[in-house]
Amino acid sequence: MVEWRVMSLEYDFHSHSTASDGTLTPAGLVMRARAAGVEILALTDHDTVAGVAQAREAAMKCGLMLIPGVEISVTWQGQTVHIVGLNMDPRNPVLLKGLDRLLEYRAWRAGEIARRLEKAGIPGALEGAGALASGELVGRTHFARFLVEKGHARDMREVFRKFLVRGKPGHVQGEWATLEEALGWIHGAGGLAVVAHPARYRMTRAKLRRLLGEFRELGGEGLEVVSGSHSKDDCFTMARHARDFGLAASAGSDYHGPENPWIELGRLPALPHGCDPLINYISKQYDGAVFSSSSR
Ligand code: AMP
Ligand code: MN
Ligand code: MN
Ligand code: MN
């Protein structure tokens, strides 16, 4: 039996590869994470676990511990929220069937985004975005990169604002999983569920707390307190929400590739004081495993 007895580990529980909208292959991502000092990495591609096998193989070669993960798209009260699943069995049939449905919806949505962009005078978007995607899904990020390449916007921020958000030509209302379905799939596959980057939703405090209350009721375990997209203040606010709702605290960069140099692997701040680190619950899922983090 492998024993994981270490006093302190660098971990990162949120990252993307070319299996969804990241720009590094699963193996490339793992090697970059290892080089950056990450010892435990969760691969959490959008609505797919297709990259896990390759990431695992690379992780074994370079001595990194790979946690199979997924970032499930959910529609909750008319809004898209992301639920990260950590340490599930990536071959679980219930999980795979659920994710398949979301991938089918994504394929339809990609066509719909392209039709709408064409009406707005931008032809060829499906082919263009598809050519930038190497996995099984075409997401908004691929459309965004296509639109920037074609000179319709200067950068990713601008392209989303001009084309891909509510009220803009390429926007399609999400019809993702329900919160209950996402938690059912994650738990059915033996994983832990985490609300991803909570500060990104721009919800009122009251609405966010309704989400967290419902999430907790449904058996959700964690909240991403530290995220590459959180400010320092966001981290402290989310640490308080996590405590109030009895949620463990997770930390993840939400890395998508070296093109976004402001988010790097293995460069996350520590969890605020008083958090209940989610890594302790992951550690309990491994026989005889004891890993903790001194820095986080
Ligand atoms: P999708 O799941 O296909 O609707 O795409 C969501 C993804 O788009 C997120 O995971 C981010 O990677 C990316 N994204 C969303 N908003 C922005 C933004 N304002 N700037 C850059 N990337 C964004
Ligand atoms: Mn993404
Ligand atoms: Mn997300
Ligand atoms: Mn993400």
PDB file of C-alpha atoms and ligand atoms in Angstrom:
ATOM      1  CA  MET A   1       0.000   0.000   0.000  1.00  0.00           C
ATOM      2  CA  VAL A   2       1.253   3.439  -0.837  1.00  0.00           C
ATOM      3  CA  GLU A   3       1.626   5.674   2.174  1.00  0.00           C
ATOM      4  CA  TRP A   4       1.304   9.408   1.821  1.00  0.00           C
ATOM      5  CA  ARG A   5       2.890  10.734   4.951  1.00  0.00           C
ATOM      6  CA  VAL A   6       4.073  14.207   4.342  1.00  0.00           C
ATOM      7  CA  MET A   7       3.914  17.288   6.443  1.00  0.00           C
ATOM      8  CA  SER A   8       3.237  19.900   3.856  1.00  0.00           C
ATOM      9  CA  LEU A   9       2.105  19.800   0.269  1.00  0.00           C
ATOM     10  CA  GLU A  10       1.476  22.336  -2.416  1.00  0.00           C
ATOM     11  CA  TYR A  11      -1.832  21.634  -4.044  1.00  0.00           C
ATOM     12  CA  ASP A  12      -4.086  23.124  -6.679  1.00  0.00           C
ATOM     13  CA  PHE A  13      -7.656  21.867  -6.931  1.00  0.00           C
ATOM     14  CA  HIS A  14      -8.874  23.606 -10.110  1.00  0.00           C
ATOM     15  CA  SER A  15      -7.256  23.452 -13.567  1.00  0.00           C
ATOM     16  CA  HIS A  16      -8.080  22.968 -17.249  1.00  0.00           C
ATOM     17  CA  SER A  17      -6.496  21.158 -20.191  1.00  0.00           C
ATOM     18  CA  THR A  18      -7.190  20.851 -23.922  1.00  0.00           C
ATOM     19  CA  ALA A  19      -9.862  18.284 -22.997  1.00  0.00           C
ATOM     20  CA  SER A  20     -11.987  21.409 -22.366  1.00  0.00           C
ATOM     21  CA  ASP A  21     -10.889  25.036 -22.804  1.00  0.00           C
ATOM     22  CA  GLY A  22      -7.309  24.963 -21.504  1.00  0.00           C
ATOM     23  CA  THR A  23      -4.403  25.322 -23.918  1.00  0.00           C
ATOM     24  CA  LEU A  24      -2.011  22.710 -22.487  1.00  0.00           C
ATOM     25  CA  THR A  25      -2.549  18.995 -23.039  1.00  0.00           C
ATOM     26  CA  PRO A  26      -3.315  17.030 -19.852  1.00  0.00           C
ATOM     27  CA  ALA A  27       0.304  15.774 -19.829  1.00  0.00           C
ATOM     28  CA  GLY A  28       1.673  19.255 -20.513  1.00  0.00           C
ATOM     29  CA  LEU A  29      -0.405  20.690 -17.697  1.00  0.00           C
ATOM     30  CA  VAL A  30       0.826  18.077 -15.229  1.00  0.00           C
ATOM     31  CA  MET A  31       4.462  18.669 -16.139  1.00  0.00           C
ATOM     32  CA  ARG A  32       4.111  22.430 -15.827  1.00  0.00           C
ATOM     33  CA  ALA A  33       2.392  22.036 -12.462  1.00  0.00           C
ATOM     34  CA  ARG A  34       5.168  19.758 -11.209  1.00  0.00           C
ATOM     35  CA  ALA A  35       7.818  22.193 -12.407  1.00  0.00           C
ATOM     36  CA  ALA A  36       5.999  24.973 -10.537  1.00  0.00           C
ATOM     37  CA  GLY A  37       6.206  22.948  -7.310  1.00  0.00           C
ATOM     38  CA  VAL A  38       2.648  21.585  -7.230  1.00  0.00           C
ATOM     39  CA  GLU A  39       2.510  18.178  -5.567  1.00  0.00           C
ATOM     40  CA  ILE A  40      -1.221  17.471  -5.759  1.00  0.00           C
ATOM     41  CA  LEU A  41      -3.166  18.677  -8.798  1.00  0.00           C
ATOM     42  CA  ALA A  42      -6.842  18.277  -9.615  1.00  0.00           C
ATOM     43  CA  LEU A  43      -7.677  18.298 -13.326  1.00  0.00           C
ATOM     44  CA  THR A  44     -11.163  19.823 -13.477  1.00  0.00           C
ATOM     45  CA  ASP A  45     -12.143  20.225 -17.114  1.00  0.00           C
ATOM     46  CA  HIS A  46     -15.572  21.603 -17.992  1.00  0.00           C
ATOM     47  CA  ASP A  47     -18.150  18.798 -18.186  1.00  0.00           C
ATOM     48  CA  THR A  48     -15.668  16.078 -19.117  1.00  0.00           C
ATOM     49  CA  VAL A  49     -13.181  13.668 -17.565  1.00  0.00           C
ATOM     50  CA  ALA A  50     -11.656  12.783 -20.947  1.00  0.00           C
ATOM     51  CA  GLY A  51      -8.258  14.229 -19.959  1.00  0.00           C
ATOM     52  CA  VAL A  52      -7.878  12.323 -16.702  1.00  0.00           C
ATOM     53  CA  ALA A  53      -6.267   9.152 -18.101  1.00  0.00           C
ATOM     54  CA  GLN A  54      -3.473  11.056 -19.873  1.00  0.00           C
ATOM     55  CA  ALA A  55      -2.951  13.346 -16.881  1.00  0.00           C
ATOM     56  CA  ARG A  56      -2.670  10.346 -14.571  1.00  0.00           C
ATOM     57  CA  GLU A  57      -0.065   8.687 -16.719  1.00  0.00           C
ATOM     58  CA  ALA A  58       2.023  11.862 -16.852  1.00  0.00           C
ATOM     59  CA  ALA A  59       1.578  12.364 -13.107  1.00  0.00           C
ATOM     60  CA  MET A  60       2.942   8.905 -12.340  1.00  0.00           C
ATOM     61  CA  LYS A  61       6.015   9.629 -14.444  1.00  0.00           C
ATOM     62  CA  CYS A  62       6.882  12.915 -12.754  1.00  0.00           C
ATOM     63  CA  GLY A  63       5.851  12.097  -9.189  1.00  0.00           C
ATOM     64  CA  LEU A  64       2.801  14.297  -8.891  1.00  0.00           C
ATOM     65  CA  MET A  65      -0.424  13.152  -7.288  1.00  0.00           C
ATOM     66  CA  LEU A  66      -3.323  13.634  -9.717  1.00  0.00           C
ATOM     67  CA  ILE A  67      -6.827  14.032  -8.341  1.00  0.00           C
ATOM     68  CA  PRO A  68      -9.481  13.217 -10.945  1.00  0.00           C
ATOM     69  CA  GLY A  69     -11.917  16.103 -11.123  1.00  0.00           C
ATOM     70  CA  VAL A  70     -14.532  17.855 -13.221  1.00  0.00           C
ATOM     71  CA  GLU A  71     -16.160  21.299 -13.324  1.00  0.00           C
ATOM     72  CA  ILE A  72     -19.856  20.772 -13.939  1.00  0.00           C
ATOM     73  CA  SER A  73     -21.945  23.529 -15.522  1.00  0.00           C
ATOM     74  CA  VAL A  74     -25.156  24.078 -13.566  1.00  0.00           C
ATOM     75  CA  THR A  75     -28.156  26.313 -14.150  1.00  0.00           C
ATOM     76  CA  TRP A  76     -29.426  27.589 -10.824  1.00  0.00           C
ATOM     77  CA  GLN A  77     -32.210  30.151 -10.652  1.00  0.00           C
ATOM     78  CA  GLY A  78     -31.607  31.132 -14.268  1.00  0.00           C
ATOM     79  CA  GLN A  79     -27.891  31.673 -13.744  1.00  0.00           C
ATOM     80  CA  THR A  80     -24.869  29.517 -14.630  1.00  0.00           C
ATOM     81  CA  VAL A  81     -22.825  28.339 -11.665  1.00  0.00           C
ATOM     82  CA  HIS A  82     -19.909  25.914 -11.672  1.00  0.00           C
ATOM     83  CA  ILE A  83     -19.631  22.958  -9.323  1.00  0.00           C
ATOM     84  CA  VAL A  84     -16.246  21.269  -9.061  1.00  0.00           C
ATOM     85  CA  GLY A  85     -16.203  17.536  -8.338  1.00  0.00           C
ATOM     86  CA  LEU A  86     -13.011  16.213  -6.766  1.00  0.00           C
ATOM     87  CA  ASN A  87     -11.682  12.698  -6.438  1.00  0.00           C
ATOM     88  CA  MET A  88     -14.557  10.918  -8.156  1.00  0.00           C
ATOM     89  CA  ASP A  89     -14.249   7.670 -10.069  1.00  0.00           C
ATOM     90  CA  PRO A  90     -13.866   8.972 -13.639  1.00  0.00           C
ATOM     91  CA  ARG A  91     -15.383   5.779 -15.030  1.00  0.00           C
ATOM     92  CA  ASN A  92     -18.587   5.904 -13.000  1.00  0.00           C
ATOM     93  CA  PRO A  93     -21.476   5.304 -15.453  1.00  0.00           C
ATOM     94  CA  VAL A  94     -23.924   7.690 -13.757  1.00  0.00           C
ATOM     95  CA  LEU A  95     -21.372  10.498 -13.867  1.00  0.00           C
ATOM     96  CA  LEU A  96     -20.450   9.748 -17.488  1.00  0.00           C
ATOM     97  CA  LYS A  97     -24.078   9.638 -18.581  1.00  0.00           C
ATOM     98  CA  GLY A  98     -24.763  12.983 -16.922  1.00  0.00           C
ATOM     99  CA  LEU A  99     -21.696  14.587 -18.495  1.00  0.00           C
ATOM    100  CA  ASP A 100     -22.653  13.169 -21.898  1.00  0.00           C
ATOM    101  CA  ARG A 101     -25.921  15.041 -21.717  1.00  0.00           C
ATOM    102  CA  LEU A 102     -24.079  18.287 -21.021  1.00  0.00           C
ATOM    103  CA  LEU A 103     -21.692  17.631 -23.918  1.00  0.00           C
ATOM    104  CA  GLU A 104     -24.662  17.116 -26.224  1.00  0.00           C
ATOM    105  CA  TYR A 105     -26.121  20.400 -25.069  1.00  0.00           C
ATOM    106  CA  ARG A 106     -22.716  22.053 -25.621  1.00  0.00           C
ATOM    107  CA  ALA A 107     -22.584  20.751 -29.195  1.00  0.00           C
ATOM    108  CA  TRP A 108     -26.042  22.163 -29.897  1.00  0.00           C
ATOM    109  CA  ARG A 109     -25.145  25.438 -28.201  1.00  0.00           C
ATOM    110  CA  ALA A 110     -21.958  25.791 -30.272  1.00  0.00           C
ATOM    111  CA  GLY A 111     -24.047  25.604 -33.440  1.00  0.00           C
ATOM    112  CA  GLU A 112     -26.491  28.100 -32.015  1.00  0.00           C
ATOM    113  CA  ILE A 113     -23.737  30.565 -31.019  1.00  0.00           C
ATOM    114  CA  ALA A 114     -22.338  30.316 -34.550  1.00  0.00           C
ATOM    115  CA  ARG A 115     -25.779  30.904 -36.128  1.00  0.00           C
ATOM    116  CA  ARG A 116     -26.254  33.998 -33.991  1.00  0.00           C
ATOM    117  CA  LEU A 117     -22.792  35.341 -34.789  1.00  0.00           C
ATOM    118  CA  GLU A 118     -23.442  34.772 -38.480  1.00  0.00           C
ATOM    119  CA  LYS A 119     -26.600  36.875 -38.214  1.00  0.00           C
ATOM    120  CA  ALA A 120     -24.443  39.547 -36.614  1.00  0.00           C
ATOM    121  CA  GLY A 121     -22.185  39.473 -39.667  1.00  0.00           C
ATOM    122  CA  ILE A 122     -19.511  37.025 -38.505  1.00  0.00           C
ATOM    123  CA  PRO A 123     -19.511  33.846 -40.614  1.00  0.00           C
ATOM    124  CA  GLY A 124     -17.493  30.669 -40.069  1.00  0.00           C
ATOM    125  CA  ALA A 125     -17.426  30.789 -36.285  1.00  0.00           C
ATOM    126  CA  LEU A 126     -18.278  27.123 -35.732  1.00  0.00           C
ATOM    127  CA  GLU A 127     -15.434  25.969 -37.962  1.00  0.00           C
ATOM    128  CA  GLY A 128     -13.109  28.612 -36.531  1.00  0.00           C
ATOM    129  CA  ALA A 129     -13.855  27.812 -32.883  1.00  0.00           C
ATOM    130  CA  GLY A 130     -13.845  24.083 -33.646  1.00  0.00           C
ATOM    131  CA  ALA A 131     -10.369  24.321 -35.134  1.00  0.00           C
ATOM    132  CA  LEU A 132      -9.118  25.826 -31.855  1.00  0.00           C
ATOM    133  CA  ALA A 133     -10.638  23.024 -29.779  1.00  0.00           C
ATOM    134  CA  SER A 134      -8.801  19.730 -29.588  1.00  0.00           C
ATOM    135  CA  GLY A 135     -11.031  17.962 -27.086  1.00  0.00           C
ATOM    136  CA  GLU A 136     -14.577  16.780 -27.467  1.00  0.00           C
ATOM    137  CA  LEU A 137     -16.197  20.101 -26.636  1.00  0.00           C
ATOM    138  CA  VAL A 138     -16.389  23.585 -28.096  1.00  0.00           C
ATOM    139  CA  GLY A 139     -16.913  26.208 -25.421  1.00  0.00           C
ATOM    140  CA  ARG A 140     -17.262  29.965 -25.323  1.00  0.00           C
ATOM    141  CA  THR A 141     -13.507  30.297 -24.770  1.00  0.00           C
ATOM    142  CA  HIS A 142     -12.892  28.769 -28.214  1.00  0.00           C
ATOM    143  CA  PHE A 143     -15.329  31.232 -29.800  1.00  0.00           C
ATOM    144  CA  ALA A 144     -13.626  34.024 -27.889  1.00  0.00           C
ATOM    145  CA  ARG A 145     -10.177  33.071 -29.204  1.00  0.00           C
ATOM    146  CA  PHE A 146     -11.552  32.831 -32.755  1.00  0.00           C
ATOM    147  CA  LEU A 147     -13.154  36.285 -32.503  1.00  0.00           C
ATOM    148  CA  VAL A 148      -9.945  37.843 -31.153  1.00  0.00           C
ATOM    149  CA  GLU A 149      -7.885  36.185 -33.910  1.00  0.00           C
ATOM    150  CA  LYS A 150     -10.270  37.634 -36.493  1.00  0.00           C
ATOM    151  CA  GLY A 151      -9.835  41.083 -34.979  1.00  0.00           C
ATOM    152  CA  HIS A 152     -13.377  41.509 -33.637  1.00  0.00           C
ATOM    153  CA  ALA A 153     -12.013  42.380 -30.200  1.00  0.00           C
ATOM    154  CA  ARG A 154      -8.639  43.195 -28.682  1.00  0.00           C
ATOM    155  CA  ASP A 155      -8.555  40.621 -25.888  1.00  0.00           C
ATOM    156  CA  MET A 156     -10.524  37.961 -24.032  1.00  0.00           C
ATOM    157  CA  ARG A 157     -12.132  40.382 -21.607  1.00  0.00           C
ATOM    158  CA  GLU A 158     -13.402  42.594 -24.392  1.00  0.00           C
ATOM    159  CA  VAL A 159     -14.585  39.729 -26.575  1.00  0.00           C
ATOM    160  CA  PHE A 160     -16.745  38.269 -23.819  1.00  0.00           C
ATOM    161  CA  ARG A 161     -18.179  41.676 -22.995  1.00  0.00           C
ATOM    162  CA  LYS A 162     -18.962  42.474 -26.643  1.00  0.00           C
ATOM    163  CA  PHE A 163     -20.202  39.112 -27.900  1.00  0.00           C
ATOM    164  CA  LEU A 164     -20.655  36.307 -25.433  1.00  0.00           C
ATOM    165  CA  VAL A 165     -22.536  37.507 -22.363  1.00  0.00           C
ATOM    166  CA  ARG A 166     -26.237  38.098 -21.773  1.00  0.00           C
ATOM    167  CA  GLY A 167     -27.712  40.639 -24.159  1.00  0.00           C
ATOM    168  CA  LYS A 168     -24.888  40.275 -26.708  1.00  0.00           C
ATOM    169  CA  PRO A 169     -25.120  38.712 -30.215  1.00  0.00           C
ATOM    170  CA  GLY A 170     -23.438  35.378 -29.455  1.00  0.00           C
ATOM    171  CA  HIS A 171     -25.120  34.720 -26.123  1.00  0.00           C
ATOM    172  CA  VAL A 172     -27.240  31.615 -25.595  1.00  0.00           C
ATOM    173  CA  GLN A 173     -29.101  31.084 -22.333  1.00  0.00           C
ATOM    174  CA  GLY A 174     -27.574  28.083 -20.531  1.00  0.00           C
ATOM    175  CA  GLU A 175     -29.574  24.908 -19.951  1.00  0.00           C
ATOM    176  CA  TRP A 176     -27.134  22.918 -17.884  1.00  0.00           C
ATOM    177  CA  ALA A 177     -27.561  20.409 -15.064  1.00  0.00           C
ATOM    178  CA  THR A 178     -29.603  21.212 -11.973  1.00  0.00           C
ATOM    179  CA  LEU A 179     -27.669  21.660  -8.737  1.00  0.00           C
ATOM    180  CA  GLU A 180     -29.214  18.439  -7.474  1.00  0.00           C
ATOM    181  CA  GLU A 181     -28.131  16.489 -10.570  1.00  0.00           C
ATOM    182  CA  ALA A 182     -24.546  17.759 -10.386  1.00  0.00           C
ATOM    183  CA  LEU A 183     -24.252  16.787  -6.723  1.00  0.00           C
ATOM    184  CA  GLY A 184     -25.885  13.425  -7.446  1.00  0.00           C
ATOM    185  CA  TRP A 185     -23.373  12.639 -10.185  1.00  0.00           C
ATOM    186  CA  ILE A 186     -20.367  13.720  -8.101  1.00  0.00           C
ATOM    187  CA  HIS A 187     -21.477  11.884  -4.971  1.00  0.00           C
ATOM    188  CA  GLY A 188     -22.599   8.845  -6.979  1.00  0.00           C
ATOM    189  CA  ALA A 189     -19.034   8.608  -8.263  1.00  0.00           C
ATOM    190  CA  GLY A 190     -17.586   8.926  -4.751  1.00  0.00           C
ATOM    191  CA  GLY A 191     -16.363  12.506  -5.072  1.00  0.00           C
ATOM    192  CA  LEU A 192     -16.570  15.712  -3.070  1.00  0.00           C
ATOM    193  CA  ALA A 193     -18.520  18.710  -4.394  1.00  0.00           C
ATOM    194  CA  VAL A 194     -17.224  22.286  -4.282  1.00  0.00           C
ATOM    195  CA  VAL A 195     -18.832  25.566  -5.384  1.00  0.00           C
ATOM    196  CA  ALA A 196     -16.277  27.041  -7.796  1.00  0.00           C
ATOM    197  CA  HIS A 197     -15.069  30.695  -7.774  1.00  0.00           C
ATOM    198  CA  PRO A 198     -18.094  32.055  -5.840  1.00  0.00           C
ATOM    199  CA  ALA A 199     -17.085  35.701  -6.235  1.00  0.00           C
ATOM    200  CA  ARG A 200     -17.299  35.420 -10.028  1.00  0.00           C
ATOM    201  CA  TYR A 201     -21.095  35.134 -10.100  1.00  0.00           C
ATOM    202  CA  ARG A 202     -21.749  38.734  -9.130  1.00  0.00           C
ATOM    203  CA  MET A 203     -24.668  37.574  -7.007  1.00  0.00           C
ATOM    204  CA  THR A 204     -26.022  39.660  -4.195  1.00  0.00           C
ATOM    205  CA  ARG A 205     -24.885  38.452  -0.810  1.00  0.00           C
ATOM    206  CA  ALA A 206     -28.412  37.177  -0.122  1.00  0.00           C
ATOM    207  CA  LYS A 207     -28.569  35.182  -3.364  1.00  0.00           C
ATOM    208  CA  LEU A 208     -25.130  33.675  -2.854  1.00  0.00           C
ATOM    209  CA  ARG A 209     -26.158  32.606   0.643  1.00  0.00           C
ATOM    210  CA  ARG A 210     -29.320  30.988  -0.778  1.00  0.00           C
ATOM    211  CA  LEU A 211     -27.116  29.053  -3.200  1.00  0.00           C
ATOM    212  CA  LEU A 212     -24.765  27.956  -0.426  1.00  0.00           C
ATOM    213  CA  GLY A 213     -27.672  26.970   1.815  1.00  0.00           C
ATOM    214  CA  GLU A 214     -29.218  24.829  -0.906  1.00  0.00           C
ATOM    215  CA  PHE A 215     -25.834  23.364  -1.805  1.00  0.00           C
ATOM    216  CA  ARG A 216     -25.243  22.392   1.833  1.00  0.00           C
ATOM    217  CA  GLU A 217     -28.752  20.893   2.131  1.00  0.00           C
ATOM    218  CA  LEU A 218     -28.006  18.728  -0.895  1.00  0.00           C
ATOM    219  CA  GLY A 219     -24.854  17.435   0.801  1.00  0.00           C
ATOM    220  CA  GLY A 220     -22.238  19.662  -0.859  1.00  0.00           C
ATOM    221  CA  GLU A 221     -18.908  19.682   0.938  1.00  0.00           C
ATOM    222  CA  GLY A 222     -16.799  22.644  -0.081  1.00  0.00           C
ATOM    223  CA  LEU A 223     -16.441  26.236  -1.209  1.00  0.00           C
ATOM    224  CA  GLU A 224     -13.557  27.547  -3.310  1.00  0.00           C
ATOM    225  CA  VAL A 225     -12.321  30.170  -0.888  1.00  0.00           C
ATOM    226  CA  VAL A 226      -9.047  30.757  -2.700  1.00  0.00           C
ATOM    227  CA  SER A 227      -9.316  31.064  -6.483  1.00  0.00           C
ATOM    228  CA  GLY A 228      -7.130  32.554  -9.187  1.00  0.00           C
ATOM    229  CA  SER A 229     -10.049  34.856  -9.966  1.00  0.00           C
ATOM    230  CA  HIS A 230     -10.577  36.087  -6.384  1.00  0.00           C
ATOM    231  CA  SER A 231      -9.229  39.260  -4.870  1.00  0.00           C
ATOM    232  CA  LYS A 232      -7.827  39.162  -1.361  1.00  0.00           C
ATOM    233  CA  ASP A 233     -11.086  40.585  -0.049  1.00  0.00           C
ATOM    234  CA  ASP A 234     -13.062  37.925  -1.929  1.00  0.00           C
ATOM    235  CA  CYS A 235     -11.025  35.222  -0.157  1.00  0.00           C
ATOM    236  CA  PHE A 236     -11.828  36.639   3.269  1.00  0.00           C
ATOM    237  CA  THR A 237     -15.514  37.095   2.438  1.00  0.00           C
ATOM    238  CA  MET A 238     -15.759  33.531   1.123  1.00  0.00           C
ATOM    239  CA  ALA A 239     -13.920  32.154   4.149  1.00  0.00           C
ATOM    240  CA  ARG A 240     -16.656  33.653   6.334  1.00  0.00           C
ATOM    241  CA  HIS A 241     -19.420  32.203   4.159  1.00  0.00           C
ATOM    242  CA  ALA A 242     -17.724  28.793   4.274  1.00  0.00           C
ATOM    243  CA  ARG A 243     -17.637  28.912   8.081  1.00  0.00           C
ATOM    244  CA  ASP A 244     -21.275  30.057   8.304  1.00  0.00           C
ATOM    245  CA  PHE A 245     -22.472  27.166   6.141  1.00  0.00           C
ATOM    246  CA  GLY A 246     -20.160  24.491   7.523  1.00  0.00           C
ATOM    247  CA  LEU A 247     -18.370  24.117   4.191  1.00  0.00           C
ATOM    248  CA  ALA A 248     -14.740  23.065   3.875  1.00  0.00           C
ATOM    249  CA  ALA A 249     -12.394  25.455   2.081  1.00  0.00           C
ATOM    250  CA  SER A 250     -10.833  24.605  -1.271  1.00  0.00           C
ATOM    251  CA  ALA A 251      -8.124  26.397  -3.239  1.00  0.00           C
ATOM    252  CA  GLY A 252      -7.577  26.304  -6.990  1.00  0.00           C
ATOM    253  CA  SER A 253      -5.971  28.491  -9.623  1.00  0.00           C
ATOM    254  CA  ASP A 254      -8.518  27.836 -12.426  1.00  0.00           C
ATOM    255  CA  TYR A 255      -5.477  27.727 -14.698  1.00  0.00           C
ATOM    256  CA  HIS A 256      -6.278  27.663 -18.436  1.00  0.00           C
ATOM    257  CA  GLY A 257      -2.778  27.959 -19.910  1.00  0.00           C
ATOM    258  CA  PRO A 258       0.311  30.186 -20.127  1.00  0.00           C
ATOM    259  CA  GLU A 259      -1.525  32.732 -22.327  1.00  0.00           C
ATOM    260  CA  ASN A 260      -3.056  34.141 -19.131  1.00  0.00           C
ATOM    261  CA  PRO A 261       0.120  34.911 -17.187  1.00  0.00           C
ATOM    262  CA  TRP A 262      -1.779  36.513 -14.285  1.00  0.00           C
ATOM    263  CA  ILE A 263      -2.992  33.068 -13.201  1.00  0.00           C
ATOM    264  CA  GLU A 264      -0.199  30.558 -12.664  1.00  0.00           C
ATOM    265  CA  LEU A 265      -0.091  27.055 -11.235  1.00  0.00           C
ATOM    266  CA  GLY A 266       1.271  26.721  -7.718  1.00  0.00           C
ATOM    267  CA  ARG A 267       1.018  30.445  -6.950  1.00  0.00           C
ATOM    268  CA  LEU A 268      -2.024  30.529  -4.683  1.00  0.00           C
ATOM    269  CA  PRO A 269      -2.262  32.495  -1.450  1.00  0.00           C
ATOM    270  CA  ALA A 270      -2.853  30.683   1.827  1.00  0.00           C
ATOM    271  CA  LEU A 271      -6.360  29.933   3.060  1.00  0.00           C
ATOM    272  CA  PRO A 272      -7.472  32.584   5.547  1.00  0.00           C
ATOM    273  CA  HIS A 273      -7.180  31.706   9.213  1.00  0.00           C
ATOM    274  CA  GLY A 274      -9.978  29.564  10.632  1.00  0.00           C
ATOM    275  CA  CYS A 275     -10.845  27.648   7.443  1.00  0.00           C
ATOM    276  CA  ASP A 276     -11.537  23.922   7.509  1.00  0.00           C
ATOM    277  CA  PRO A 277      -9.279  22.783   4.623  1.00  0.00           C
ATOM    278  CA  LEU A 278     -10.986  20.512   2.113  1.00  0.00           C
ATOM    279  CA  ILE A 279      -7.667  18.774   1.483  1.00  0.00           C
ATOM    280  CA  ASN A 280      -8.104  17.006   4.828  1.00  0.00           C
ATOM    281  CA  TYR A 281     -11.291  15.359   3.537  1.00  0.00           C
ATOM    282  CA  ILE A 282      -9.596  14.299   0.303  1.00  0.00           C
ATOM    283  CA  SER A 283      -6.780  12.850   2.379  1.00  0.00           C
ATOM    284  CA  LYS A 284      -9.283  10.767   4.383  1.00  0.00           C
ATOM    285  CA  GLN A 285     -10.438   9.185   1.128  1.00  0.00           C
ATOM    286  CA  TYR A 286      -6.994   7.621   0.696  1.00  0.00           C
ATOM    287  CA  ASP A 287      -6.149   4.633   2.874  1.00  0.00           C
ATOM    288  CA  GLY A 288      -3.622   5.548   5.511  1.00  0.00           C
ATOM    289  CA  ALA A 289      -3.063   8.861   3.868  1.00  0.00           C
ATOM    290  CA  VAL A 290      -2.057  11.859   5.856  1.00  0.00           C
ATOM    291  CA  PHE A 291      -1.405  14.983   3.952  1.00  0.00           C
ATOM    292  CA  SER A 292      -1.874  18.494   5.032  1.00  0.00           C
ATOM    293  CA  SER A 293      -0.529  21.817   4.033  1.00  0.00           C
ATOM    294  CA  SER A 294       1.432  24.167   6.169  1.00  0.00           C
ATOM    295  CA  SER A 295       1.093  27.035   3.752  1.00  0.00           C
ATOM    296  CA  ARG A 296      -2.573  26.663   2.971  1.00  0.00           C
TER     297      ARG A 296
HETATM  298  P1  AMP B   1     -18.677  27.992 -21.295  1.00  0.00           P
HETATM  299  O1  AMP B   1     -18.669  26.990 -20.184  1.00  0.00           O
HETATM  300  O2  AMP B   1     -18.371  27.365 -22.632  1.00  0.00           O
HETATM  301  O3  AMP B   1     -19.911  28.843 -21.313  1.00  0.00           O
HETATM  302  O4  AMP B   1     -17.454  28.957 -21.056  1.00  0.00           O
HETATM  303  C1  AMP B   1     -17.116  29.409 -19.771  1.00  0.00           C
HETATM  304  C2  AMP B   1     -15.629  29.729 -19.767  1.00  0.00           C
HETATM  305  O5  AMP B   1     -15.410  30.936 -20.461  1.00  0.00           O
HETATM  306  C3  AMP B   1     -15.066  29.962 -18.384  1.00  0.00           C
HETATM  307  O6  AMP B   1     -14.672  28.777 -17.793  1.00  0.00           O
HETATM  308  C4  AMP B   1     -13.857  30.819 -18.691  1.00  0.00           C
HETATM  309  O7  AMP B   1     -12.789  29.983 -19.085  1.00  0.00           O
HETATM  310  C5  AMP B   1     -14.296  31.610 -19.891  1.00  0.00           C
HETATM  311  N1  AMP B   1     -14.742  32.975 -19.558  1.00  0.00           N
HETATM  312  C6  AMP B   1     -15.954  33.363 -19.117  1.00  0.00           C
HETATM  313  N2  AMP B   1     -16.003  34.700 -18.966  1.00  0.00           N
HETATM  314  C7  AMP B   1     -14.794  35.158 -19.327  1.00  0.00           C
HETATM  315  C8  AMP B   1     -14.195  36.460 -19.411  1.00  0.00           C
HETATM  316  N3  AMP B   1     -14.873  37.565 -19.099  1.00  0.00           N
HETATM  317  N4  AMP B   1     -12.913  36.542 -19.827  1.00  0.00           N
HETATM  318  C9  AMP B   1     -12.229  35.450 -20.174  1.00  0.00           C
HETATM  319  N5  AMP B   1     -12.719  34.199 -20.112  1.00  0.00           N
HETATM  320  C10 AMP B   1     -13.977  34.063 -19.697  1.00  0.00           C
HETATM  321 MN    MN B   2     -12.966  27.714 -18.762  1.00  0.00          MN
HETATM  322 MN    MN B   3     -15.668  28.077 -13.881  1.00  0.00          MN
HETATM  323 MN    MN B   4     -12.611  26.467 -14.270  1.00  0.00          MN
END
